[in-house]
mmCIF file of C-alpha atoms in Angstrom:
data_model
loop_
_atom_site.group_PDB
_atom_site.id
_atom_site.type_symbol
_atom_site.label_atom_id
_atom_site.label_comp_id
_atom_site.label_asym_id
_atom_site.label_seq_id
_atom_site.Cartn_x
_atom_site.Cartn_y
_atom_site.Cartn_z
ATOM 1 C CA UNK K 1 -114.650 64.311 119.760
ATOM 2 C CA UNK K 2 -114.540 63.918 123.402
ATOM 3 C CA UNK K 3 -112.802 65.909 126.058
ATOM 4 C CA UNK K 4 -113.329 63.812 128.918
ATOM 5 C CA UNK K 5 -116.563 65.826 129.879
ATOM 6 C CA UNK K 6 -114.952 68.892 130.335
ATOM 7 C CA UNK K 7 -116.278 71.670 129.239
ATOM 8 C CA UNK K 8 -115.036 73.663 126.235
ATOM 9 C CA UNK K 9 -113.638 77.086 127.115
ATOM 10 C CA UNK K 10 -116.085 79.578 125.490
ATOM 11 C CA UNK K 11 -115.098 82.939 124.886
ATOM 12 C CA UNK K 12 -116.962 86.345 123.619
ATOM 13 C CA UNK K 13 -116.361 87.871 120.144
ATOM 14 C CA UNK K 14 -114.037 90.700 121.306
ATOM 15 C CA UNK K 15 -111.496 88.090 122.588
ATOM 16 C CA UNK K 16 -112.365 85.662 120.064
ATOM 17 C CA UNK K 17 -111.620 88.731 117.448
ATOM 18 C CA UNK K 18 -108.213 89.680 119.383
ATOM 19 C CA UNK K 19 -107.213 85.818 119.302
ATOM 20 C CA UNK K 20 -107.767 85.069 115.563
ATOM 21 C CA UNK K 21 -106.327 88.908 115.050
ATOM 22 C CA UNK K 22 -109.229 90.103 113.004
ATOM 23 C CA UNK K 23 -111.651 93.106 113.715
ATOM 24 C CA UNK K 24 -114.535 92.292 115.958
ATOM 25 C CA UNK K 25 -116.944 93.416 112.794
ATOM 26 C CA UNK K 26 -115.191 90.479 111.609
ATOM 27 C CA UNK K 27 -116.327 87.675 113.710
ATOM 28 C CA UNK K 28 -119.478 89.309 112.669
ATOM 29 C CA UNK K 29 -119.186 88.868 109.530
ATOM 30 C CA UNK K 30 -118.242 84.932 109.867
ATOM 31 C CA UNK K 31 -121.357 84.330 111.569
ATOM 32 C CA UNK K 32 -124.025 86.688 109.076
ATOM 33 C CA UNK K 33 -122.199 84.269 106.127
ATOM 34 C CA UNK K 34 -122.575 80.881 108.222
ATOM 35 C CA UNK K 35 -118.727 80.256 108.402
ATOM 36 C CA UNK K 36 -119.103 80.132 112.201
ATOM 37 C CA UNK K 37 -122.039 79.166 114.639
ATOM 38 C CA UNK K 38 -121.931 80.694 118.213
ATOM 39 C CA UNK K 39 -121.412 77.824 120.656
ATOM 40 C CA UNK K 40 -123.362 79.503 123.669
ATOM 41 C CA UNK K 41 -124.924 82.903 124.444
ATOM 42 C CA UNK K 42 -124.304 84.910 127.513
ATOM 43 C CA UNK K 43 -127.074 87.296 127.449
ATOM 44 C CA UNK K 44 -126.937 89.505 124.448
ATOM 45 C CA UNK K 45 -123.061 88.420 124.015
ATOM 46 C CA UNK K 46 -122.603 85.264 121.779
ATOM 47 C CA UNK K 47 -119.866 83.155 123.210
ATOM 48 C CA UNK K 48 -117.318 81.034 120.808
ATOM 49 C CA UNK K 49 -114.843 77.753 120.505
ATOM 50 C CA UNK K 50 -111.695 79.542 119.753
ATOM 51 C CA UNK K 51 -111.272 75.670 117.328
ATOM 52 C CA UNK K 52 -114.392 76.980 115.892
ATOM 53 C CA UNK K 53 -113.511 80.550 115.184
ATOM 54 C CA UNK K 54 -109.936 79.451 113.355
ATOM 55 C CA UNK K 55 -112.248 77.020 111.369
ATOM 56 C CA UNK K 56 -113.816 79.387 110.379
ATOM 57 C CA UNK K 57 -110.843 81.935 109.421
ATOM 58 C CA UNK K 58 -109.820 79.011 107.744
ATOM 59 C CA UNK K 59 -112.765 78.841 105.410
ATOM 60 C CA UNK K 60 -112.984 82.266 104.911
ATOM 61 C CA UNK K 61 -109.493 82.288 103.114
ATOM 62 C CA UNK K 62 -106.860 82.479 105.810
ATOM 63 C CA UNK K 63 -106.272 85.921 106.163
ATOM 64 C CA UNK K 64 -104.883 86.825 109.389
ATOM 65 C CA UNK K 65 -103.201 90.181 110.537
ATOM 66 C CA UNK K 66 -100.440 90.218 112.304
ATOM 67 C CA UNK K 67 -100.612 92.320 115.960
#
C-alpha cells in the first residue's frame, strides 16, 4: 500500500498504549507473542504504526477499555 511517499507517522509504546486504550505492559505483551512488530526504533524506545498496533489488538481478541 502506498502513501504517496510519505512517511508513516510512528509513535512510541506509551502513546501507542494510550491510543489503543490498553496498559503499556500491554503493547509489550503484543510484541513478546509476535502479534505486533515495531516499525522503527528511536534509541532504546521502539516506535509503532498506530494501523499496526489495532491489527494487532485485533488479533489478540479485541479487547479494548474504555478511558
Amino acid at each position: 500500500m502506498s502513501t504517496g511517499g510519505a512517511m508513516p507517522t510512528l509513535i512510541p509504546g506509551p502513546l501507542a498504549a494510550q491510543e489503543a486504550g490498553v496498559a503499556p505492559a500491554t503493547i509489550r505483551k503484543w510484541v513478546q507473542l509476535g502479534h505486533l512488530t515495531p516499525a522503527a526504533k528511536a534509541g532504546r524506545a521502539q516506535l509503532f504504526r498506530l494501523e499496526d498496533v489495532f491489527a494487532a489488538e485485533r488479533a489478540a481478541g479485541g479487547v479494548r477499555r474504555t478511558r
